[in-house]
Coordinates of C-alpha atoms in Angstrom, one line a residue:
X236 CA -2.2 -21.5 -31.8
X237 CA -0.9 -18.6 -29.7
X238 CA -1.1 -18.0 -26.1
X239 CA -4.4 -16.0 -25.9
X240 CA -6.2 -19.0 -27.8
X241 CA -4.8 -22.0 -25.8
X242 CA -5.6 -20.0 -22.6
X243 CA -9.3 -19.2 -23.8
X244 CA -9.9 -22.6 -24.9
X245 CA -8.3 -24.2 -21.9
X246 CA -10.4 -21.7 -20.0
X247 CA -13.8 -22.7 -21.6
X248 CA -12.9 -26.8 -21.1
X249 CA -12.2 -26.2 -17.6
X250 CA -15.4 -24.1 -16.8
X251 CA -17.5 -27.3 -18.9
X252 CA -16.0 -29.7 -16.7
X253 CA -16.1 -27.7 -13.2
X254 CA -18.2 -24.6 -13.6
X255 CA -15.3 -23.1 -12.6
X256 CA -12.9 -20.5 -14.4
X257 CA -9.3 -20.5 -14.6
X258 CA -7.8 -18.9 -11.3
X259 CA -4.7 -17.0 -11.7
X260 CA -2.0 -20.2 -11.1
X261 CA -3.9 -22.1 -13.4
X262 CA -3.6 -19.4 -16.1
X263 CA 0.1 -18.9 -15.0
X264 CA 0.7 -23.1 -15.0
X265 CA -0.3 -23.0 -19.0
X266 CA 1.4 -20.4 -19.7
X267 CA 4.5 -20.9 -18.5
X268 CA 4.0 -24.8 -19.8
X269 CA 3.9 -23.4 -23.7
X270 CA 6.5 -20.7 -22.7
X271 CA 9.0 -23.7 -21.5
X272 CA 9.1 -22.6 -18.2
X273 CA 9.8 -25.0 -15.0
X274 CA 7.5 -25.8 -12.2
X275 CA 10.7 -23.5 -10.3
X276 CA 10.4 -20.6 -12.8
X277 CA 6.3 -20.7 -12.6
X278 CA 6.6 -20.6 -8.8
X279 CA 9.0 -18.2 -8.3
X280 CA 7.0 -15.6 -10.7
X281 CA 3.8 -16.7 -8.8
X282 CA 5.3 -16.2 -5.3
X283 CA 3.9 -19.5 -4.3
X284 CA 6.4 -23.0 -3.3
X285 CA 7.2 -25.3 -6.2
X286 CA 5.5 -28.0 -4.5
X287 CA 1.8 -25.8 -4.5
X288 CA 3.0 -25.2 -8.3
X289 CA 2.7 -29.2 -8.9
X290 CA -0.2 -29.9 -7.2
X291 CA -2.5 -27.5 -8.7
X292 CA -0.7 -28.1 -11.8
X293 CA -1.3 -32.4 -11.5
X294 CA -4.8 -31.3 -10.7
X295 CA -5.4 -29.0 -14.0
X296 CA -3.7 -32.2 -16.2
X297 CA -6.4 -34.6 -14.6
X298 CA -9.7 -32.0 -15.6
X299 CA -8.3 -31.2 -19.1
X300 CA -7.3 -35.1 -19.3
X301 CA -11.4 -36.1 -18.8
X302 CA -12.1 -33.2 -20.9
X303 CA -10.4 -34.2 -23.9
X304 CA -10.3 -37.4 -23.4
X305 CA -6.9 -38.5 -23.4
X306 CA -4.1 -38.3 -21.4
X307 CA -2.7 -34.8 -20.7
X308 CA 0.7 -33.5 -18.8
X309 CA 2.7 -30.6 -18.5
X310 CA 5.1 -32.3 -21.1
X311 CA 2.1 -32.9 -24.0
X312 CA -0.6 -30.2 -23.1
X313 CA 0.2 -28.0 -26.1
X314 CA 0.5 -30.5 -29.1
X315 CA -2.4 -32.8 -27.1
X316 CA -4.7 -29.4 -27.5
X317 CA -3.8 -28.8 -30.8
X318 CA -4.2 -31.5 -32.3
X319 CA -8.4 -32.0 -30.7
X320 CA -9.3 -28.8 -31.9
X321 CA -11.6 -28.1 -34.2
X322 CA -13.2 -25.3 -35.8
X323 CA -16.8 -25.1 -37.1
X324 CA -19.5 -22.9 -38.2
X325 CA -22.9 -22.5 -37.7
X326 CA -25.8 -20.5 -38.9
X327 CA -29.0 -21.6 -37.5
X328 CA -27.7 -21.9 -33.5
X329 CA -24.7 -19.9 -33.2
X330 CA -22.7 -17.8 -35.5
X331 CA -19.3 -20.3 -34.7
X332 CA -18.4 -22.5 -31.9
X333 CA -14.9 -24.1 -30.9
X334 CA -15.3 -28.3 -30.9
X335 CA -13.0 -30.2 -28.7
X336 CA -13.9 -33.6 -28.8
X337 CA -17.5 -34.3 -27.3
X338 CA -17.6 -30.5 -26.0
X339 CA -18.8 -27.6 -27.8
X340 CA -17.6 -24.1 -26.7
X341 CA -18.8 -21.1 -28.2
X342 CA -15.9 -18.1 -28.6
X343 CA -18.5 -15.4 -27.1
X344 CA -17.7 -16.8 -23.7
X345 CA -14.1 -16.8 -24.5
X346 CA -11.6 -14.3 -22.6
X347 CA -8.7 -13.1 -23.1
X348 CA -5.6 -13.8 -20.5
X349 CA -5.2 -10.2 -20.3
X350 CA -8.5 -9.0 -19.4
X351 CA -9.7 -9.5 -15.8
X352 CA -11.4 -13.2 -15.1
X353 CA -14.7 -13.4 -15.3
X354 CA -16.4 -14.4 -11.6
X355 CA -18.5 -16.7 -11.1
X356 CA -21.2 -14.1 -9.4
X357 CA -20.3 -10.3 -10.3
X358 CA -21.7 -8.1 -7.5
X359 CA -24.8 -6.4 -8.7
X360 CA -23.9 -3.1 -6.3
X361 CA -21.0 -1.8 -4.8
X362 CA -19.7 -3.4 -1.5
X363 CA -18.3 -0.9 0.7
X364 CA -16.7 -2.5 4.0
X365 CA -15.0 0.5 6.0
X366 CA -15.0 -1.7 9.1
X367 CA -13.1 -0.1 11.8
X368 CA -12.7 3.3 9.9
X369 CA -12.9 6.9 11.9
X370 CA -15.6 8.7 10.6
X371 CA -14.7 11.7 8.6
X372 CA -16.2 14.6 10.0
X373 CA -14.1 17.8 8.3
X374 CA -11.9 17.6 5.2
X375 CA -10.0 20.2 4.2
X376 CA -8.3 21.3 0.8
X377 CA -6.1 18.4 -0.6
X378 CA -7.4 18.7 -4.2
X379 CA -4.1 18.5 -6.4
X380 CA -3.7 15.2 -4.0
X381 CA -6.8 13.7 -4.9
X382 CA -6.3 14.5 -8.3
X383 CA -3.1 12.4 -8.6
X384 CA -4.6 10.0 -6.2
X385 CA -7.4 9.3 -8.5
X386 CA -5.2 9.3 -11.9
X387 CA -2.8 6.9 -10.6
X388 CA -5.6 4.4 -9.4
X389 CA -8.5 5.2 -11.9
X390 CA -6.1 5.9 -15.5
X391 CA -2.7 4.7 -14.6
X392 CA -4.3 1.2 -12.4
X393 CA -1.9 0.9 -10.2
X394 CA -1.9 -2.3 -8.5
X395 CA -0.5 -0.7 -5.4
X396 CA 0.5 3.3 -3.7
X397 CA 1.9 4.1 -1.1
X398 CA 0.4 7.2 1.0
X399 CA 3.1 8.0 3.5
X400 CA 4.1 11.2 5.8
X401 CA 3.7 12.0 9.7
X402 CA 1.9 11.0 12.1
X403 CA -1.2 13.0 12.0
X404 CA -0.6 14.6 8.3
X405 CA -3.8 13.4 7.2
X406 CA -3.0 10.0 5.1
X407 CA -5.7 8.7 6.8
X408 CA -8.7 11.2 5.9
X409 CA -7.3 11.7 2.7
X410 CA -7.8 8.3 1.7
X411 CA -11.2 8.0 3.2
X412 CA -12.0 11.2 1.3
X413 CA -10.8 9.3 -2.1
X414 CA -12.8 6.1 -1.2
X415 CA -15.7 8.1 -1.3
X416 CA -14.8 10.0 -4.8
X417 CA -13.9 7.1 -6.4
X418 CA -15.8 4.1 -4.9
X419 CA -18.3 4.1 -8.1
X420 CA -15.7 2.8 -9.7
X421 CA -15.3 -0.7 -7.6
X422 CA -16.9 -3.4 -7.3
X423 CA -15.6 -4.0 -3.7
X424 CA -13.9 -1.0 -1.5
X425 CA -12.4 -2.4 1.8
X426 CA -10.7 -0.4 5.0
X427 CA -8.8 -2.1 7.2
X428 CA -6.4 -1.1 10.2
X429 CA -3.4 -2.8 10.9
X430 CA -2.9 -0.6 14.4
X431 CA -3.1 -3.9 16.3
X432 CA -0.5 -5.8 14.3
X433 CA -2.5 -9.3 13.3
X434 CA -0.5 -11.6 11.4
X435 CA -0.8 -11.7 7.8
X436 CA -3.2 -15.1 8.2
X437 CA -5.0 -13.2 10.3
X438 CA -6.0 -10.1 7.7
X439 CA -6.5 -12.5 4.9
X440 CA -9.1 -14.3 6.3
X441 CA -10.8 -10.4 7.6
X442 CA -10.3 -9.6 3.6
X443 CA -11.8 -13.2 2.5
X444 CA -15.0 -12.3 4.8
X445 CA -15.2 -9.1 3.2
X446 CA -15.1 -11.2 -0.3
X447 CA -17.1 -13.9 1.0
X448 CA -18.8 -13.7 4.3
X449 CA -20.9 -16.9 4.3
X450 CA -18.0 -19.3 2.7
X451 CA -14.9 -21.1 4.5
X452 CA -11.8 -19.8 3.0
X453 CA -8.1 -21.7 2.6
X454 CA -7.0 -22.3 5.8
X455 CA -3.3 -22.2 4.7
X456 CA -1.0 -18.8 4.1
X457 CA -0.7 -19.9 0.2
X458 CA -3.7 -20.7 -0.4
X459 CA -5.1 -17.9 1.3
X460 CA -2.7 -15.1 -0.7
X461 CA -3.9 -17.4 -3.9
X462 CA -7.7 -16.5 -2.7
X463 CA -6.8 -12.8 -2.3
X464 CA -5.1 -12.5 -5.7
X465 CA -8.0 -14.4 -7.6
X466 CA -10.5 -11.5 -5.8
X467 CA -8.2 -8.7 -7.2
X468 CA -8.3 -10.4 -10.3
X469 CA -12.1 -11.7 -11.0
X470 CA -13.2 -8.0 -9.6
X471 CA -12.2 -4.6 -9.6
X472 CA -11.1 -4.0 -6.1
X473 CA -9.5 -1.1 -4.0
X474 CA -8.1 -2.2 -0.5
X475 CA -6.6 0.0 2.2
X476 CA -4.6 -0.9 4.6
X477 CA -3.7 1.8 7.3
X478 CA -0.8 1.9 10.2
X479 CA 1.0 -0.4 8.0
X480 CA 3.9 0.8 10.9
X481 CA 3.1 -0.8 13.2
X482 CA 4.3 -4.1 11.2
X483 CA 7.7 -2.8 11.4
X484 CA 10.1 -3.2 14.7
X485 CA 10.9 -1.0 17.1
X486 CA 14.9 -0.2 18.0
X487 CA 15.7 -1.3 14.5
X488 CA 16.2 1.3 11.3
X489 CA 13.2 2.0 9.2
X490 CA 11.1 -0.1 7.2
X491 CA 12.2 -3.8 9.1
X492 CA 9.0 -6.2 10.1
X493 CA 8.8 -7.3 13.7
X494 CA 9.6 -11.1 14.0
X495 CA 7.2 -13.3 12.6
X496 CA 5.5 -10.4 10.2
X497 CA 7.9 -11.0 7.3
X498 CA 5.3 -12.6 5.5
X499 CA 3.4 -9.1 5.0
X500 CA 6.3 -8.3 2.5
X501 CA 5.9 -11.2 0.3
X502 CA 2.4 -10.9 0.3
X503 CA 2.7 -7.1 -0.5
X504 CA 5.4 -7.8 -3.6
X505 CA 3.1 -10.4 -5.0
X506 CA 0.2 -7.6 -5.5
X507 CA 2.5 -5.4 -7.0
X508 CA 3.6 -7.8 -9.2
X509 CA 1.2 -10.3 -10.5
X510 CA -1.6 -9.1 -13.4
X511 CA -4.6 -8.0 -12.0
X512 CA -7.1 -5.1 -11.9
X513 CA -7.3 -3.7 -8.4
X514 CA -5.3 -1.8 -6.3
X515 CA -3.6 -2.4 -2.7
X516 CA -3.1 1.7 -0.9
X517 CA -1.0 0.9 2.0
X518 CA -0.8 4.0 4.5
X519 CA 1.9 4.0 7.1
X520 CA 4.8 7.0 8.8
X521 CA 7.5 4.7 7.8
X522 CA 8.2 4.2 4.2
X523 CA 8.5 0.2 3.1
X524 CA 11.9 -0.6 1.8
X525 CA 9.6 -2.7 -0.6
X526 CA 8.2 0.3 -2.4
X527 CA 11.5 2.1 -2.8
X528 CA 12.8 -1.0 -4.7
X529 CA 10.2 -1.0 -6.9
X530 CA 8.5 1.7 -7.7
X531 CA 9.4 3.4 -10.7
X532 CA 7.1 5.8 -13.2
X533 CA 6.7 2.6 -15.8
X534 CA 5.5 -0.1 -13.0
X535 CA 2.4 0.0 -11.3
X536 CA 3.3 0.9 -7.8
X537 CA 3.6 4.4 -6.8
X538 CA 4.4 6.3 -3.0
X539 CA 2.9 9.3 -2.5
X540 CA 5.0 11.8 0.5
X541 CA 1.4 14.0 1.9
X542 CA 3.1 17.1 2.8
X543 CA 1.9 20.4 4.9
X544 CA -2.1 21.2 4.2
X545 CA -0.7 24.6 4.0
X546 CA -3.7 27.2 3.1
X547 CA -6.7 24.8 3.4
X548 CA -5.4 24.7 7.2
X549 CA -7.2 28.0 8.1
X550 CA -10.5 25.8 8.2
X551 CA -8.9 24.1 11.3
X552 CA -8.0 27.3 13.0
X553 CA -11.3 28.6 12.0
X554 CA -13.7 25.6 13.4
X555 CA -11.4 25.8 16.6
X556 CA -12.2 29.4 17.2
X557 CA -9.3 30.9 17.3
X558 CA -8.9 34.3 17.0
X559 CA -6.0 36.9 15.1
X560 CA -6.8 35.6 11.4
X561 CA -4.2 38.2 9.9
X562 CA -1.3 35.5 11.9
X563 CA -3.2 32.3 11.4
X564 CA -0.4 32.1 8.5
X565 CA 2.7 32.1 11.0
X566 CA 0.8 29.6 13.3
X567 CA 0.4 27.3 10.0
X568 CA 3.7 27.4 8.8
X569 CA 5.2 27.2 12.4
X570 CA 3.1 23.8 12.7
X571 CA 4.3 22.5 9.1
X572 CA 0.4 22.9 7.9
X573 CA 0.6 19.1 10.1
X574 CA -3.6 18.6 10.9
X575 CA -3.4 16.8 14.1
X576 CA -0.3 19.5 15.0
X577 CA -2.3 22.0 14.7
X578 CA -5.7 20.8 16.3
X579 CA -3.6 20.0 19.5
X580 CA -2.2 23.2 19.7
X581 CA -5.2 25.1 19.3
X582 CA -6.6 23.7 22.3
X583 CA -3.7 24.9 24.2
X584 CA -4.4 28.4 22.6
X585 CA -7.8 28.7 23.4
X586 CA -7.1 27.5 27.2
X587 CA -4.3 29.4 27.4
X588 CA -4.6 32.0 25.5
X589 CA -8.3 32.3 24.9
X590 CA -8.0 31.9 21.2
X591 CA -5.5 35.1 20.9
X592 CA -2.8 33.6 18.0
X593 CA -0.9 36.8 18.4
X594 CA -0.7 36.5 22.3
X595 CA 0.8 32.8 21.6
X596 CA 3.2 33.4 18.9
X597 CA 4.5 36.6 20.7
X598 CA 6.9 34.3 23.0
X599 CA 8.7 33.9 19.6
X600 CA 9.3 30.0 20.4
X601 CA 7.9 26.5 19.4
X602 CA 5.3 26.0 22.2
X603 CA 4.4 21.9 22.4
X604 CA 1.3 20.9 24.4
X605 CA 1.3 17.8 26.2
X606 CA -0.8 15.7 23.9
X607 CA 1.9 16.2 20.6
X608 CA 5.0 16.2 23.1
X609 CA 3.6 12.4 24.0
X610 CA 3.0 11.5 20.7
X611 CA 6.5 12.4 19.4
X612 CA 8.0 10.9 22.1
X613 CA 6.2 7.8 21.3
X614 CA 7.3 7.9 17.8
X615 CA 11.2 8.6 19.2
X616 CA 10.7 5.3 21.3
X617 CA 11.3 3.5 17.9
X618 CA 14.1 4.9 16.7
X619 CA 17.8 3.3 17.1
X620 CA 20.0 4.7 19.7
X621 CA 22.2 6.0 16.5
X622 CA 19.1 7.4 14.8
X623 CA 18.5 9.6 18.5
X624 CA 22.0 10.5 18.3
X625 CA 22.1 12.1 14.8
X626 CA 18.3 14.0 15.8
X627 CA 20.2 15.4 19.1
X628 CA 22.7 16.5 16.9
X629 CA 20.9 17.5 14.5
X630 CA 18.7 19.4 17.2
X631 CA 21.4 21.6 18.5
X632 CA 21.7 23.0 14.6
X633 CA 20.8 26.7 13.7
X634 CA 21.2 25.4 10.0
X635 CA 20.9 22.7 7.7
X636 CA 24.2 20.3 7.3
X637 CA 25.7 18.6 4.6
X638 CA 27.0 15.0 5.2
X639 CA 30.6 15.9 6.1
X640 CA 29.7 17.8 8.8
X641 CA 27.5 15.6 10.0
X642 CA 30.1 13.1 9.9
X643 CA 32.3 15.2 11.7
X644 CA 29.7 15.6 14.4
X645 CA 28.4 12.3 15.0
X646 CA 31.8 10.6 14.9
X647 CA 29.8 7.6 13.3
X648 CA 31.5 6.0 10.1
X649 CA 30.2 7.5 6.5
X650 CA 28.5 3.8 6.0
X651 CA 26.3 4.4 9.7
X652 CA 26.3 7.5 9.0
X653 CA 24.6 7.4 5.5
X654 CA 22.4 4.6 6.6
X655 CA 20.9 6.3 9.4
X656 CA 20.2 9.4 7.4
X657 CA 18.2 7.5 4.9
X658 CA 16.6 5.7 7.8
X659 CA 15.7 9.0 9.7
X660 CA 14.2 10.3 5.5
X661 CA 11.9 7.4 5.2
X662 CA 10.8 7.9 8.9
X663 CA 9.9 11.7 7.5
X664 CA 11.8 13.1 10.5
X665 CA 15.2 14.6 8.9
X666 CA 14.0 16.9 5.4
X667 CA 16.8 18.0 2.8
X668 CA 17.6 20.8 1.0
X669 CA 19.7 21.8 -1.9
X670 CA 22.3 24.3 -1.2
X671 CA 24.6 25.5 -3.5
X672 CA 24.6 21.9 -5.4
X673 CA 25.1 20.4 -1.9
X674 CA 22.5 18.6 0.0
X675 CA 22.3 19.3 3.7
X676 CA 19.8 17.9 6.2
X677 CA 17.8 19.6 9.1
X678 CA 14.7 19.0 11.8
X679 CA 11.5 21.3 11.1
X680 CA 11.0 23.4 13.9
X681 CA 8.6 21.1 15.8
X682 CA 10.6 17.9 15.4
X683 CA 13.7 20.0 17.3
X684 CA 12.0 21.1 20.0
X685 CA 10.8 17.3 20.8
X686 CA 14.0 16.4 20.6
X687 CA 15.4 18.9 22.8
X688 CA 12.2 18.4 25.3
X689 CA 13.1 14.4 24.9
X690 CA 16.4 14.2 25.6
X691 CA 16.5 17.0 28.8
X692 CA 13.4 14.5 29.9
X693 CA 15.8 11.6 29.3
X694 CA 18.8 12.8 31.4
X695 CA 16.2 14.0 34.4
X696 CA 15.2 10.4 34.9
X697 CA 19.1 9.6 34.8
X698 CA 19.8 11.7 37.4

C-alpha cells in the first residue's frame, strides 16, 4: 500500500470514529511514521515541539486503535493497517467500498494527501473581512503589477509574497486593488494591519475569528499556528498582513523583530513551508531577512520591490489641480513617481504656487513640505547610528559610488561597511547601479535632501 492509500484510508477511519478529518499533523504524523521518520524529524518539518508531536500522535494511535480494533502505535501502524484491509465490490449499493473490520468506507469520499482537506462546512459564499482597511478611493495604473500579482497567487499558488517598497509607494492600495480582482477566487479574503504591533497570539486569535467567529479557539501559540495552518489548508484562503515593519526594532539593521515578536518569524516560515492552498502577502518598507533566505523562482514564496507609478502618476497631479501639464513629467520623475510624495507636495504647489508646476520646479531644487520631511525623519529615527552615517555620506555625493570609495569615506571596516549597505537596500533607501561592470550606490534625489534637512536639524538642537 503506498502513502496516498494509507493516508486516505486512515483519513476515512478517523472521520467514522470522530466526524472529523485528518488535520495537517495528523496527516504529517503518518506519514513520517511509514517514511521512518522520528517524533524529532516530524516536529522539526511541522515547526511544532516534539512533545506536541507525541501527544497528538498518542491521541491518533488511540482513535485508529478503537477503529480497528486492535492495538495500534507509531511502531505497528503500517503492517496493523495492512494487514485489516479488505477490498470488496458491490453492485447493487455502491460500485466498491474499502472494509476495515466492522467499518465500511466507500473510496468516493477518499482524498488524496496532496489535494487540499476537505472541511467539515465549506463556505457557501465568499467571506471578505477587510477589517481595519482604508478605503480605496483612486487607483492608478499598476497593471503589469497586478498581472504578476495575480499569476504568482492564482497560477503559480504561492503560499506567501512579499510586497515591499517605500513608505507611501502604494503596497497598500495595490493590494487592496488585487483583493478585489481576485477575491472570486477565495473562499475567505482577510486584511489585517500590523501598525500597532500585537503579538503574534494576539493576530491568531483576530484570524481564528475571521475563520470562526462564534467558536473558542486554542488558547496556546502551537495550537493556535496549528488552527491557522489547518484553515489555509481545508480552504482556499488569501491573508494580508500590512506594516509588517513595525514588527521589526528600531536602532538595529534591517529586518530584526522587536523583543518578544520573534515568534512572527517562525510562524511566517511555517506558511511558506508546509503544503497548503492559500497564500500569506505580507506588505512592509523593510524587507524580511526571512524572504531573502528563501525565496527562489522554484519555491513558493516570492517578494515583489513596487517601484515609481511613473505615467499613471499624471492622474494624481490631475485630481489635485495642478496646473503646467507639458512639466507634470519633471515633477513625476523628480518625486520618483512615489504616490504619497507626490500628493504631499502638490498641496504645497497649489498653496504656494497656486497649482503653477513650472513656477515650483523653476527654483531648480528638491522642495520638501513639512508633512514628507516628518515622515522621513520618522523613518531615519530607525536607522543605526552607522546606517545615518553612510546616508550623510552618501548625501554629500554628486554621483553614485562603488564600495571602495565608500569604504574610503566612511572609515568603517569592509564587513560594517557591506552590512550596512545591504541593510540601508532592504530598507529601499540606498539604489544601485551598474557602471562599467562596477556597482556603485546613491540616494534618489528626495532621500538626499532629507538627509541633508535631517542632519543640519540634528546639529541645531546640539548647539
Amino acid at each position: 500500500m503506498n502513502i496516498t492509500e494509507v493516508l486516505n484510508l486512515a483519513d476515512e477511519l478517523v472521520f467514522a470514529q470522530t466526524g472529523k478529518h485528518l488535520d495537517y499533523l495528523q496527516e504529517a504524523i503518518l506519514q513520517g511514521t511509514v517514511e521512518g521518520q522520528t517524533y524529532s524529524k516530524i516536529a522539526e518539518e511541522t515547526y511544532a515541539s516534539e512533545g506536541y508531536v507525541r501527544d497528538v500522535g498518542s491521541d491518533l494511535w488511540k482513535i485508529l486503535s478503537e477503529g480497528l480494533g486492535k492495538e495500534v502505535s507509531k511502531a505497528n501502524f503500517r503492517s496493523v493497517l495492512n494487514k485489516s484491509i479488505k477490498f470488496h465490490v458491490s453492485s447493487t449499493t455502491v460500485k466498491n467500498f474499502v472494509g476495515i473490520n466492522n467499518v465500511n468506507i466507500c473510496p468516493e469520499h477518499s482524498r488524496s494527501p496532496t489535494q487540499p482537506q476537505q472541511p467539515q462546512a465549506t463556505p457557501t459564499a465568499l467571506r471578505l473581512d477587510l477589517g481595519n482597511a482604508p478605503e480605496l478611493f483612486n487607483f492608478y495604473g499598476r497593471t503589469e503589477e497586478l498581472a504578476t500579482l495575480d499569476r504568482w497567487i492564482i497560477q503559480e499558488r504561492c503560499r506567501l509574497i512579499a510586497l515591499l517598497g517605500l513608505n507611501g509607494i502604494g503596497k497598500t492600495t495595490l493590494a487592496l486593488r488585487l483583493i478585489d480582482q481576485i477575491k472570486s477566487q477565495f473562499d475567505y479574503v482577510i486584511y489585517r494591519s500590523l501598525r500597532y504591533c500585537p503579538s503574534l497570539s494576539t493576530t491568531l486569535t483576530n484570524l481564528r475569528a475571521a475563520f470562526s467567529p462564534d467558536s473558542e479557539g486554542p488558547n496556546t501559540l502551537e495550537t493556535q499556528l496549528t488552527d491557522l495552518i489547518a484553515h489555509l489548508r481545508q480552504f482556499r484562503c488569501l491573508i494580508v498582513l500590512d506594516d509588517m515593519q513595525m514588527l521589526f526594532a528600531g536602532g538595529k539593521l534591517a529586518g530584526q523583530y522587536q523583543s518578544g515578536y520573534e515568534d512572527y518569524q517562525d510562524c511566517f516560515k511555517a506558511i511558506a513551508q508546509v503544503n497548503h492552498q492559500s497564500c500569506l502577502m505580507l506588505l512592509s518598507w523593510e524587507k524580511p531577512l526571512m524572504v531573502s533566505t528563501l525565496e527562489s523562482e522554484n519555491l513558493p514564496i516570492r517578494s515583489f520591490l513596487l517601484g515609481s507609478l511613473g505615467a499613471s502618476a499624471t492622474g494624481i497631479l490631475r485630481d489635485n489641480k495642478l496646473l503646467d501639464e507639458p512639466n507634470w513629467d519633471e515633477l513625476i520623475n523628480l518625486y520618483q513617481g512615489n504616490p504619497l510624495w507626490l500628493v504631499q507636495t502638490a498641496g504645497l504647489i497649489r498653496e504656494v504656487f497656486a497649482g503653477r508646476v513650472s513656477d515650483f520646479l523653476a527654483y531648480k531644487t528638491v522642495i520638501l513640505c513639512e508633512p514628507l520631511q516628518e515622515d522621513l525623519a520618522g523613518q531615519f529615527h530607525r536607522l543605526t547610528a552607522q546606517e545615518l552615517a553612510v546616508m550623510g555620506q552618501l548625501s554629500q555625493e554628486a554621483e553614485p559610488v562603488c564600495l571602495a570609495q565608500l569604504l574610503h569615506l566612511t572609515q568603517f571596516s569592509p564587513n560594517e561597511c557591506f552590512n550596512l549597505i545591504q541593510s540601508l537596500s532592504r530598507r529601499f533607501f540606498v539604489g544601485s547601479q551598474e557602471q562599467e561592470g562596477v556597482r556603485r550606490f546613491f540616494l534618489n534625489p528626495v532621500l538626499k535632501e532629507a538627509v541633508k534637512n535631517w542632519r543640519a536639524s540634528a546639529t541645531a538642537d546640539r548647539l
